[in-house]
């Protein structure tokens, strides 16, 4: 069992979860994830690690409320316990001195990109951070990300921030203006990572994405997370989650992520009836 130290809503539908897991916290590296089960009847779901504190022994993730499991997670409070909290899993992100790195994140990916941006900055890179939100009230961790960025942009569809366009358009404008971007790291929903990869392809800029297929064990045993990269089958949990966005079979990934769509809706309806009769 792992104890919840903090669960709070950051913005509508997006929550932070801080779990007491000292052994996990000691080994965390940027880009890795944990597998969590909200209760004994729940499913195992992967959450990318957004931050950790070795002294406190805690691991923090940020998640979007979508189906039954994330609804259950969003109802946990400090002091509650979860039966499964395994990690850190997956290969850490590659951190080297590349030059200028553009870190593009949206939704839960805003938190997921933070430790990567921080490590890249510590490695001597110039960091341009670009966040995507539908509206300005959906932004979070702005101060944390600004602290590790040389330039900081937010692409929001309302007028409060710099850019009003969807992220690939803003990304392309930055690429054209900066002239030299050595690497792009993009984390968020599959569509965001796909469109960012498409935007950088004509410029030949290596674009790393963190894939989020359905996972079960997270250790390479079940095959649920298989993705096709450059025509070869890979398991996102052990070969990734980071891959070259220009080599991902995106059509396959979109379709595999929809495999349990109907079941997920049924599960949520059933759980809501049971929980809020
Ligand atoms: Fe089972 Fe990756 S989650 S092989």
PDB file of C-alpha atoms and ligand atoms in Angstrom:
ATOM      1  CA  UNK A   1       0.000   0.000   0.000  1.00  0.00           C
ATOM      2  CA  UNK A   2       1.190   3.539  -0.723  1.00  0.00           C
ATOM      3  CA  UNK A   3      -0.133   6.567   1.147  1.00  0.00           C
ATOM      4  CA  UNK A   4      -1.490   9.657  -0.611  1.00  0.00           C
ATOM      5  CA  UNK A   5       0.214  12.781   0.734  1.00  0.00           C
ATOM      6  CA  UNK A   6      -1.719  15.208  -1.405  1.00  0.00           C
ATOM      7  CA  UNK A   7      -4.407  15.180  -4.062  1.00  0.00           C
ATOM      8  CA  UNK A   8      -5.590  18.488  -5.369  1.00  0.00           C
ATOM      9  CA  UNK A   9      -7.341  19.875  -8.400  1.00  0.00           C
ATOM     10  CA  UNK A  10      -4.932  22.123 -10.280  1.00  0.00           C
ATOM     11  CA  UNK A  11      -7.374  23.318 -12.937  1.00  0.00           C
ATOM     12  CA  UNK A  12     -10.753  21.940 -14.039  1.00  0.00           C
ATOM     13  CA  UNK A  13     -10.416  18.202 -14.741  1.00  0.00           C
ATOM     14  CA  UNK A  14      -6.684  18.048 -14.058  1.00  0.00           C
ATOM     15  CA  UNK A  15      -5.433  16.858 -10.658  1.00  0.00           C
ATOM     16  CA  UNK A  16      -2.104  16.527  -8.874  1.00  0.00           C
ATOM     17  CA  UNK A  17      -1.350  13.378  -6.896  1.00  0.00           C
ATOM     18  CA  UNK A  18       1.585  13.178  -4.488  1.00  0.00           C
ATOM     19  CA  UNK A  19       2.266   9.694  -3.153  1.00  0.00           C
ATOM     20  CA  UNK A  20       4.599   8.590  -0.371  1.00  0.00           C
ATOM     21  CA  UNK A  21       6.898   6.113  -2.094  1.00  0.00           C
ATOM     22  CA  UNK A  22      10.490   6.628  -0.832  1.00  0.00           C
ATOM     23  CA  UNK A  23      12.003   3.746  -2.797  1.00  0.00           C
ATOM     24  CA  UNK A  24      10.487   5.037  -6.031  1.00  0.00           C
ATOM     25  CA  UNK A  25      11.483   8.650  -5.281  1.00  0.00           C
ATOM     26  CA  UNK A  26      15.141   7.668  -4.847  1.00  0.00           C
ATOM     27  CA  UNK A  27      15.336   6.218  -8.340  1.00  0.00           C
ATOM     28  CA  UNK A  28      13.205   8.593 -10.445  1.00  0.00           C
ATOM     29  CA  UNK A  29      14.655   9.994 -13.654  1.00  0.00           C
ATOM     30  CA  UNK A  30      13.010  12.465 -16.080  1.00  0.00           C
ATOM     31  CA  UNK A  31      10.639  10.815 -18.552  1.00  0.00           C
ATOM     32  CA  UNK A  32       9.788   7.774 -16.432  1.00  0.00           C
ATOM     33  CA  UNK A  33       6.344   6.734 -15.232  1.00  0.00           C
ATOM     34  CA  UNK A  34       4.608   4.810 -12.462  1.00  0.00           C
ATOM     35  CA  UNK A  35       1.752   2.328 -12.574  1.00  0.00           C
ATOM     36  CA  UNK A  36      -1.007   2.952 -10.062  1.00  0.00           C
ATOM     37  CA  UNK A  37      -4.226   1.192  -9.100  1.00  0.00           C
ATOM     38  CA  UNK A  38      -6.779   3.466  -7.452  1.00  0.00           C
ATOM     39  CA  UNK A  39      -8.377   0.588  -5.515  1.00  0.00           C
ATOM     40  CA  UNK A  40      -8.350  -3.192  -5.416  1.00  0.00           C
ATOM     41  CA  UNK A  41     -11.146  -3.467  -7.991  1.00  0.00           C
ATOM     42  CA  UNK A  42      -9.513  -0.953 -10.328  1.00  0.00           C
ATOM     43  CA  UNK A  43      -7.253  -1.259 -13.344  1.00  0.00           C
ATOM     44  CA  UNK A  44      -3.544  -0.492 -13.497  1.00  0.00           C
ATOM     45  CA  UNK A  45      -2.901   2.819 -15.216  1.00  0.00           C
ATOM     46  CA  UNK A  46       0.377   4.556 -16.127  1.00  0.00           C
ATOM     47  CA  UNK A  47       1.049   8.098 -14.903  1.00  0.00           C
ATOM     48  CA  UNK A  48       4.104  10.045 -16.030  1.00  0.00           C
ATOM     49  CA  UNK A  49       6.190  11.358 -13.150  1.00  0.00           C
ATOM     50  CA  UNK A  50       5.977  15.157 -12.935  1.00  0.00           C
ATOM     51  CA  UNK A  51       8.278  15.666  -9.962  1.00  0.00           C
ATOM     52  CA  UNK A  52       9.734  13.891  -6.945  1.00  0.00           C
ATOM     53  CA  UNK A  53      11.294  14.714  -3.596  1.00  0.00           C
ATOM     54  CA  UNK A  54      13.937  12.275  -2.366  1.00  0.00           C
ATOM     55  CA  UNK A  55      14.053  13.759   1.172  1.00  0.00           C
ATOM     56  CA  UNK A  56      10.297  13.629   1.631  1.00  0.00           C
ATOM     57  CA  UNK A  57      10.125  10.300  -0.202  1.00  0.00           C
ATOM     58  CA  UNK A  58       7.339  11.467  -2.474  1.00  0.00           C
ATOM     59  CA  UNK A  59       6.471  11.144  -6.142  1.00  0.00           C
ATOM     60  CA  UNK A  60       4.133  13.597  -7.889  1.00  0.00           C
ATOM     61  CA  UNK A  61       2.075  13.013 -11.024  1.00  0.00           C
ATOM     62  CA  UNK A  62      -0.558  15.090 -12.754  1.00  0.00           C
ATOM     63  CA  UNK A  63      -3.504  13.390 -14.462  1.00  0.00           C
ATOM     64  CA  UNK A  64      -6.520  14.228 -16.553  1.00  0.00           C
ATOM     65  CA  UNK A  65      -9.859  12.852 -15.375  1.00  0.00           C
ATOM     66  CA  UNK A  66     -11.206  10.756 -18.254  1.00  0.00           C
ATOM     67  CA  UNK A  67     -12.556   7.338 -17.234  1.00  0.00           C
ATOM     68  CA  UNK A  68     -13.464   5.341 -14.139  1.00  0.00           C
ATOM     69  CA  UNK A  69      -9.925   4.940 -12.768  1.00  0.00           C
ATOM     70  CA  UNK A  70      -8.995   8.602 -13.053  1.00  0.00           C
ATOM     71  CA  UNK A  71     -12.378   9.579 -11.545  1.00  0.00           C
ATOM     72  CA  UNK A  72     -11.560   7.307  -8.601  1.00  0.00           C
ATOM     73  CA  UNK A  73      -8.084   8.858  -8.289  1.00  0.00           C
ATOM     74  CA  UNK A  74      -9.607  12.331  -8.306  1.00  0.00           C
ATOM     75  CA  UNK A  75     -11.657  11.424  -5.224  1.00  0.00           C
ATOM     76  CA  UNK A  76      -8.710  10.277  -3.094  1.00  0.00           C
ATOM     77  CA  UNK A  77      -7.628  12.464  -0.209  1.00  0.00           C
ATOM     78  CA  UNK A  78      -4.428  12.856   1.823  1.00  0.00           C
ATOM     79  CA  UNK A  79      -4.124   9.843   4.130  1.00  0.00           C
ATOM     80  CA  UNK A  80      -5.880   7.428   1.746  1.00  0.00           C
ATOM     81  CA  UNK A  81      -3.905   4.508   0.389  1.00  0.00           C
ATOM     82  CA  UNK A  82      -3.610   2.903  -3.026  1.00  0.00           C
ATOM     83  CA  UNK A  83      -2.926  -0.853  -3.314  1.00  0.00           C
ATOM     84  CA  UNK A  84      -0.461  -0.621  -6.214  1.00  0.00           C
ATOM     85  CA  UNK A  85       2.160   2.030  -6.905  1.00  0.00           C
ATOM     86  CA  UNK A  86       5.019   0.623  -8.985  1.00  0.00           C
ATOM     87  CA  UNK A  87       7.967   2.431 -10.494  1.00  0.00           C
ATOM     88  CA  UNK A  88       9.898   4.150 -11.737  1.00  0.00           C
ATOM     89  CA  UNK A  89       9.236   2.384 -15.052  1.00  0.00           C
ATOM     90  CA  UNK A  90      10.358   2.973 -18.625  1.00  0.00           C
ATOM     91  CA  UNK A  91      13.610   4.271 -19.990  1.00  0.00           C
ATOM     92  CA  UNK A  92      14.575   7.745 -18.767  1.00  0.00           C
ATOM     93  CA  UNK A  93      14.594  10.529 -21.367  1.00  0.00           C
ATOM     94  CA  UNK A  94      17.901  11.108 -23.150  1.00  0.00           C
ATOM     95  CA  UNK A  95      19.511  14.157 -21.576  1.00  0.00           C
ATOM     96  CA  UNK A  96      22.529  15.666 -23.315  1.00  0.00           C
ATOM     97  CA  UNK A  97      23.732  19.074 -24.388  1.00  0.00           C
ATOM     98  CA  UNK A  98      21.999  19.538 -27.745  1.00  0.00           C
ATOM     99  CA  UNK A  99      21.969  23.339 -27.990  1.00  0.00           C
ATOM    100  CA  UNK A 100      18.450  24.779 -28.151  1.00  0.00           C
ATOM    101  CA  UNK A 101      15.608  22.482 -27.098  1.00  0.00           C
ATOM    102  CA  UNK A 102      11.943  23.350 -27.504  1.00  0.00           C
ATOM    103  CA  UNK A 103       9.762  21.610 -24.897  1.00  0.00           C
ATOM    104  CA  UNK A 104       6.110  21.487 -25.999  1.00  0.00           C
ATOM    105  CA  UNK A 105       3.484  20.267 -23.540  1.00  0.00           C
ATOM    106  CA  UNK A 106      -0.263  20.248 -23.126  1.00  0.00           C
ATOM    107  CA  UNK A 107      -2.779  18.956 -20.578  1.00  0.00           C
ATOM    108  CA  UNK A 108      -1.092  16.419 -18.216  1.00  0.00           C
ATOM    109  CA  UNK A 109       1.996  16.815 -20.430  1.00  0.00           C
ATOM    110  CA  UNK A 110       2.653  20.258 -18.934  1.00  0.00           C
ATOM    111  CA  UNK A 111       3.715  18.487 -15.730  1.00  0.00           C
ATOM    112  CA  UNK A 112       5.327  15.560 -17.538  1.00  0.00           C
ATOM    113  CA  UNK A 113       7.628  17.850 -19.497  1.00  0.00           C
ATOM    114  CA  UNK A 114       8.823  19.749 -16.401  1.00  0.00           C
ATOM    115  CA  UNK A 115      11.517  17.301 -15.129  1.00  0.00           C
ATOM    116  CA  UNK A 116      12.796  16.857 -18.677  1.00  0.00           C
ATOM    117  CA  UNK A 117      13.065  20.624 -19.244  1.00  0.00           C
ATOM    118  CA  UNK A 118      14.786  20.984 -15.865  1.00  0.00           C
ATOM    119  CA  UNK A 119      17.344  18.259 -16.626  1.00  0.00           C
ATOM    120  CA  UNK A 120      17.984  19.614 -20.133  1.00  0.00           C
ATOM    121  CA  UNK A 121      18.548  23.076 -18.667  1.00  0.00           C
ATOM    122  CA  UNK A 122      20.975  21.644 -16.087  1.00  0.00           C
ATOM    123  CA  UNK A 123      22.821  19.954 -18.975  1.00  0.00           C
ATOM    124  CA  UNK A 124      23.492  23.394 -20.480  1.00  0.00           C
ATOM    125  CA  UNK A 125      20.773  23.639 -23.129  1.00  0.00           C
ATOM    126  CA  UNK A 126      18.802  26.756 -23.986  1.00  0.00           C
ATOM    127  CA  UNK A 127      15.197  25.867 -23.200  1.00  0.00           C
ATOM    128  CA  UNK A 128      12.197  27.257 -25.062  1.00  0.00           C
ATOM    129  CA  UNK A 129       9.000  26.105 -23.407  1.00  0.00           C
ATOM    130  CA  UNK A 130       5.721  26.144 -25.305  1.00  0.00           C
ATOM    131  CA  UNK A 131       2.538  25.107 -23.529  1.00  0.00           C
ATOM    132  CA  UNK A 132      -0.816  24.478 -25.140  1.00  0.00           C
ATOM    133  CA  UNK A 133      -4.124  25.108 -23.371  1.00  0.00           C
ATOM    134  CA  UNK A 134      -7.634  25.687 -24.664  1.00  0.00           C
ATOM    135  CA  UNK A 135      -8.038  28.703 -22.387  1.00  0.00           C
ATOM    136  CA  UNK A 136      -5.861  30.614 -19.943  1.00  0.00           C
ATOM    137  CA  UNK A 137      -7.595  29.240 -16.831  1.00  0.00           C
ATOM    138  CA  UNK A 138      -6.290  25.759 -17.736  1.00  0.00           C
ATOM    139  CA  UNK A 139      -2.644  26.630 -17.272  1.00  0.00           C
ATOM    140  CA  UNK A 140      -0.744  25.317 -14.228  1.00  0.00           C
ATOM    141  CA  UNK A 141       2.924  25.014 -13.121  1.00  0.00           C
ATOM    142  CA  UNK A 142       3.682  28.218 -15.014  1.00  0.00           C
ATOM    143  CA  UNK A 143       6.208  29.418 -12.397  1.00  0.00           C
ATOM    144  CA  UNK A 144       7.975  26.054 -12.184  1.00  0.00           C
ATOM    145  CA  UNK A 145       8.390  25.878 -15.949  1.00  0.00           C
ATOM    146  CA  UNK A 146       9.399  29.536 -16.313  1.00  0.00           C
ATOM    147  CA  UNK A 147      12.169  28.923 -13.766  1.00  0.00           C
ATOM    148  CA  UNK A 148      13.833  26.359 -16.078  1.00  0.00           C
ATOM    149  CA  UNK A 149      13.131  28.148 -19.385  1.00  0.00           C
ATOM    150  CA  UNK A 150      15.047  30.789 -21.323  1.00  0.00           C
ATOM    151  CA  UNK A 151      11.948  31.616 -23.348  1.00  0.00           C
ATOM    152  CA  UNK A 152       8.380  30.807 -22.419  1.00  0.00           C
ATOM    153  CA  UNK A 153       5.241  30.789 -24.588  1.00  0.00           C
ATOM    154  CA  UNK A 154       1.664  29.763 -24.065  1.00  0.00           C
ATOM    155  CA  UNK A 155      -0.604  28.924 -26.952  1.00  0.00           C
ATOM    156  CA  UNK A 156      -4.165  29.501 -25.735  1.00  0.00           C
ATOM    157  CA  UNK A 157      -7.328  29.945 -27.739  1.00  0.00           C
ATOM    158  CA  UNK A 158      -8.350  33.044 -25.722  1.00  0.00           C
ATOM    159  CA  UNK A 159      -6.630  36.375 -25.673  1.00  0.00           C
ATOM    160  CA  UNK A 160      -4.840  36.343 -22.321  1.00  0.00           C
ATOM    161  CA  UNK A 161      -1.516  34.880 -23.527  1.00  0.00           C
ATOM    162  CA  UNK A 162       0.895  35.408 -26.420  1.00  0.00           C
ATOM    163  CA  UNK A 163      -0.416  33.056 -29.084  1.00  0.00           C
ATOM    164  CA  UNK A 164      -3.977  32.155 -29.978  1.00  0.00           C
ATOM    165  CA  UNK A 165      -3.277  29.278 -32.325  1.00  0.00           C
ATOM    166  CA  UNK A 166      -3.133  25.535 -31.812  1.00  0.00           C
ATOM    167  CA  UNK A 167       0.326  24.392 -30.755  1.00  0.00           C
ATOM    168  CA  UNK A 168       1.796  23.136 -34.100  1.00  0.00           C
ATOM    169  CA  UNK A 169       1.214  26.538 -35.714  1.00  0.00           C
ATOM    170  CA  UNK A 170       2.891  28.371 -32.842  1.00  0.00           C
ATOM    171  CA  UNK A 171       5.680  25.801 -32.821  1.00  0.00           C
ATOM    172  CA  UNK A 172       6.328  26.355 -36.510  1.00  0.00           C
ATOM    173  CA  UNK A 173       6.448  30.132 -36.025  1.00  0.00           C
ATOM    174  CA  UNK A 174       9.028  29.734 -33.238  1.00  0.00           C
ATOM    175  CA  UNK A 175      11.083  27.330 -35.377  1.00  0.00           C
ATOM    176  CA  UNK A 176      11.112  29.858 -38.252  1.00  0.00           C
ATOM    177  CA  UNK A 177      11.969  32.765 -35.949  1.00  0.00           C
ATOM    178  CA  UNK A 178      14.696  30.984 -33.973  1.00  0.00           C
ATOM    179  CA  UNK A 179      16.364  29.567 -37.083  1.00  0.00           C
ATOM    180  CA  UNK A 180      18.149  26.884 -35.056  1.00  0.00           C
ATOM    181  CA  UNK A 181      16.214  24.487 -32.866  1.00  0.00           C
ATOM    182  CA  UNK A 182      18.259  21.349 -32.212  1.00  0.00           C
ATOM    183  CA  UNK A 183      15.585  19.176 -30.649  1.00  0.00           C
ATOM    184  CA  UNK A 184      11.901  19.205 -29.777  1.00  0.00           C
ATOM    185  CA  UNK A 185      10.359  17.257 -26.908  1.00  0.00           C
ATOM    186  CA  UNK A 186       6.580  17.003 -27.019  1.00  0.00           C
ATOM    187  CA  UNK A 187       4.310  15.496 -24.362  1.00  0.00           C
ATOM    188  CA  UNK A 188       0.532  15.563 -24.095  1.00  0.00           C
ATOM    189  CA  UNK A 189      -2.397  13.862 -25.769  1.00  0.00           C
ATOM    190  CA  UNK A 190      -1.681  11.690 -28.813  1.00  0.00           C
ATOM    191  CA  UNK A 191      -3.067  14.344 -31.175  1.00  0.00           C
ATOM    192  CA  UNK A 192      -0.807  17.056 -29.758  1.00  0.00           C
ATOM    193  CA  UNK A 193       2.306  14.874 -30.098  1.00  0.00           C
ATOM    194  CA  UNK A 194       1.294  13.813 -33.610  1.00  0.00           C
ATOM    195  CA  UNK A 195       0.708  17.394 -34.803  1.00  0.00           C
ATOM    196  CA  UNK A 196       3.942  18.652 -33.228  1.00  0.00           C
ATOM    197  CA  UNK A 197       5.851  15.834 -34.970  1.00  0.00           C
ATOM    198  CA  UNK A 198       4.213  16.721 -38.287  1.00  0.00           C
ATOM    199  CA  UNK A 199       5.098  20.397 -37.798  1.00  0.00           C
ATOM    200  CA  UNK A 200       8.812  19.686 -37.275  1.00  0.00           C
ATOM    201  CA  UNK A 201       9.166  17.036 -39.989  1.00  0.00           C
ATOM    202  CA  UNK A 202       9.761  19.463 -42.899  1.00  0.00           C
ATOM    203  CA  UNK A 203      12.538  21.114 -40.871  1.00  0.00           C
ATOM    204  CA  UNK A 204      14.244  17.808 -39.997  1.00  0.00           C
ATOM    205  CA  UNK A 205      14.296  18.613 -36.277  1.00  0.00           C
ATOM    206  CA  UNK A 206      14.500  15.494 -34.112  1.00  0.00           C
ATOM    207  CA  UNK A 207      11.235  15.356 -32.183  1.00  0.00           C
ATOM    208  CA  UNK A 208      10.901  13.129 -29.141  1.00  0.00           C
ATOM    209  CA  UNK A 209       7.411  12.120 -27.990  1.00  0.00           C
ATOM    210  CA  UNK A 210       6.329  10.214 -24.880  1.00  0.00           C
ATOM    211  CA  UNK A 211       3.807   7.625 -26.040  1.00  0.00           C
ATOM    212  CA  UNK A 212       0.852   6.737 -23.884  1.00  0.00           C
ATOM    213  CA  UNK A 213      -0.789   3.572 -25.200  1.00  0.00           C
ATOM    214  CA  UNK A 214      -2.930   1.314 -22.998  1.00  0.00           C
ATOM    215  CA  UNK A 215      -0.681  -0.395 -20.454  1.00  0.00           C
ATOM    216  CA  UNK A 216      -1.300  -3.291 -18.072  1.00  0.00           C
ATOM    217  CA  UNK A 217       1.840  -4.587 -16.343  1.00  0.00           C
ATOM    218  CA  UNK A 218       4.259  -1.867 -17.481  1.00  0.00           C
ATOM    219  CA  UNK A 219       7.161  -4.319 -17.505  1.00  0.00           C
ATOM    220  CA  UNK A 220       7.104  -5.788 -21.014  1.00  0.00           C
ATOM    221  CA  UNK A 221       5.102  -8.923 -20.149  1.00  0.00           C
ATOM    222  CA  UNK A 222       1.573  -8.375 -21.521  1.00  0.00           C
ATOM    223  CA  UNK A 223       2.056  -6.709 -24.918  1.00  0.00           C
ATOM    224  CA  UNK A 224      -0.833  -4.271 -24.361  1.00  0.00           C
ATOM    225  CA  UNK A 225       1.360  -1.258 -25.000  1.00  0.00           C
ATOM    226  CA  UNK A 226       2.811  -2.295 -28.347  1.00  0.00           C
ATOM    227  CA  UNK A 227       3.463   0.456 -30.851  1.00  0.00           C
ATOM    228  CA  UNK A 228       5.079   0.443 -34.278  1.00  0.00           C
ATOM    229  CA  UNK A 229       8.214   2.553 -34.659  1.00  0.00           C
ATOM    230  CA  UNK A 230       9.904   2.674 -38.047  1.00  0.00           C
ATOM    231  CA  UNK A 231       8.019  -0.506 -39.025  1.00  0.00           C
ATOM    232  CA  UNK A 232       9.150  -2.457 -35.962  1.00  0.00           C
ATOM    233  CA  UNK A 233       7.030  -3.516 -32.994  1.00  0.00           C
ATOM    234  CA  UNK A 234       8.117  -1.950 -29.723  1.00  0.00           C
ATOM    235  CA  UNK A 235       6.686  -2.009 -26.206  1.00  0.00           C
ATOM    236  CA  UNK A 236       6.188   1.540 -24.952  1.00  0.00           C
ATOM    237  CA  UNK A 237       6.709   0.475 -21.328  1.00  0.00           C
ATOM    238  CA  UNK A 238      10.196  -0.996 -21.724  1.00  0.00           C
ATOM    239  CA  UNK A 239      11.477   0.320 -25.080  1.00  0.00           C
ATOM    240  CA  UNK A 240      10.010   3.776 -24.407  1.00  0.00           C
ATOM    241  CA  UNK A 241       7.963   5.719 -23.499  1.00  0.00           C
ATOM    242  CA  UNK A 242      10.146   8.162 -25.499  1.00  0.00           C
ATOM    243  CA  UNK A 243      10.340   7.593 -29.255  1.00  0.00           C
ATOM    244  CA  UNK A 244      11.198   9.570 -32.372  1.00  0.00           C
ATOM    245  CA  UNK A 245       7.901  11.219 -33.348  1.00  0.00           C
ATOM    246  CA  UNK A 246       8.799  11.065 -37.049  1.00  0.00           C
ATOM    247  CA  UNK A 247       8.981   7.256 -36.939  1.00  0.00           C
ATOM    248  CA  UNK A 248       5.764   6.488 -35.006  1.00  0.00           C
ATOM    249  CA  UNK A 249       2.862   4.739 -36.769  1.00  0.00           C
ATOM    250  CA  UNK A 250       0.344   7.304 -35.529  1.00  0.00           C
ATOM    251  CA  UNK A 251      -2.715   5.763 -37.265  1.00  0.00           C
ATOM    252  CA  UNK A 252      -2.147   2.505 -35.427  1.00  0.00           C
ATOM    253  CA  UNK A 253      -1.640   4.289 -32.115  1.00  0.00           C
ATOM    254  CA  UNK A 254      -4.853   6.318 -32.516  1.00  0.00           C
ATOM    255  CA  UNK A 255      -6.822   3.187 -33.327  1.00  0.00           C
ATOM    256  CA  UNK A 256      -5.322   1.069 -30.499  1.00  0.00           C
ATOM    257  CA  UNK A 257      -6.098   3.797 -27.984  1.00  0.00           C
ATOM    258  CA  UNK A 258      -9.773   3.590 -29.025  1.00  0.00           C
ATOM    259  CA  UNK A 259      -9.972  -0.214 -28.541  1.00  0.00           C
ATOM    260  CA  UNK A 260     -11.856  -0.078 -25.234  1.00  0.00           C
ATOM    261  CA  UNK A 261     -13.746   3.159 -25.790  1.00  0.00           C
ATOM    262  CA  UNK A 262     -17.253   1.602 -25.491  1.00  0.00           C
ATOM    263  CA  UNK A 263     -16.241  -0.484 -22.458  1.00  0.00           C
ATOM    264  CA  UNK A 264     -14.767   2.591 -20.794  1.00  0.00           C
ATOM    265  CA  UNK A 265     -18.051   4.492 -21.199  1.00  0.00           C
ATOM    266  CA  UNK A 266     -20.032   1.550 -19.810  1.00  0.00           C
ATOM    267  CA  UNK A 267     -17.629   1.184 -16.897  1.00  0.00           C
ATOM    268  CA  UNK A 268     -17.927   4.873 -16.033  1.00  0.00           C
ATOM    269  CA  UNK A 269     -21.759   4.801 -16.196  1.00  0.00           C
ATOM    270  CA  UNK A 270     -21.843   1.676 -13.994  1.00  0.00           C
ATOM    271  CA  UNK A 271     -19.388   3.164 -11.474  1.00  0.00           C
ATOM    272  CA  UNK A 272     -21.296   6.465 -11.301  1.00  0.00           C
ATOM    273  CA  UNK A 273     -24.588   4.653 -10.634  1.00  0.00           C
ATOM    274  CA  UNK A 274     -22.932   2.558  -7.936  1.00  0.00           C
ATOM    275  CA  UNK A 275     -21.067   5.475  -6.335  1.00  0.00           C
ATOM    276  CA  UNK A 276     -23.727   8.212  -6.595  1.00  0.00           C
ATOM    277  CA  UNK A 277     -27.030   6.253  -6.480  1.00  0.00           C
TER     278      UNK A 277
HETATM  279 FE1  LIG B   1       2.471  -4.780 -20.821  1.00  0.00          FE
HETATM  280 FE2  LIG B   1       3.952  -2.862 -21.841  1.00  0.00          FE
HETATM  281  S1  LIG B   1       2.263  -2.662 -20.512  1.00  0.00           S
HETATM  282  S2  LIG B   1       4.081  -4.976 -22.232  1.00  0.00           S
END
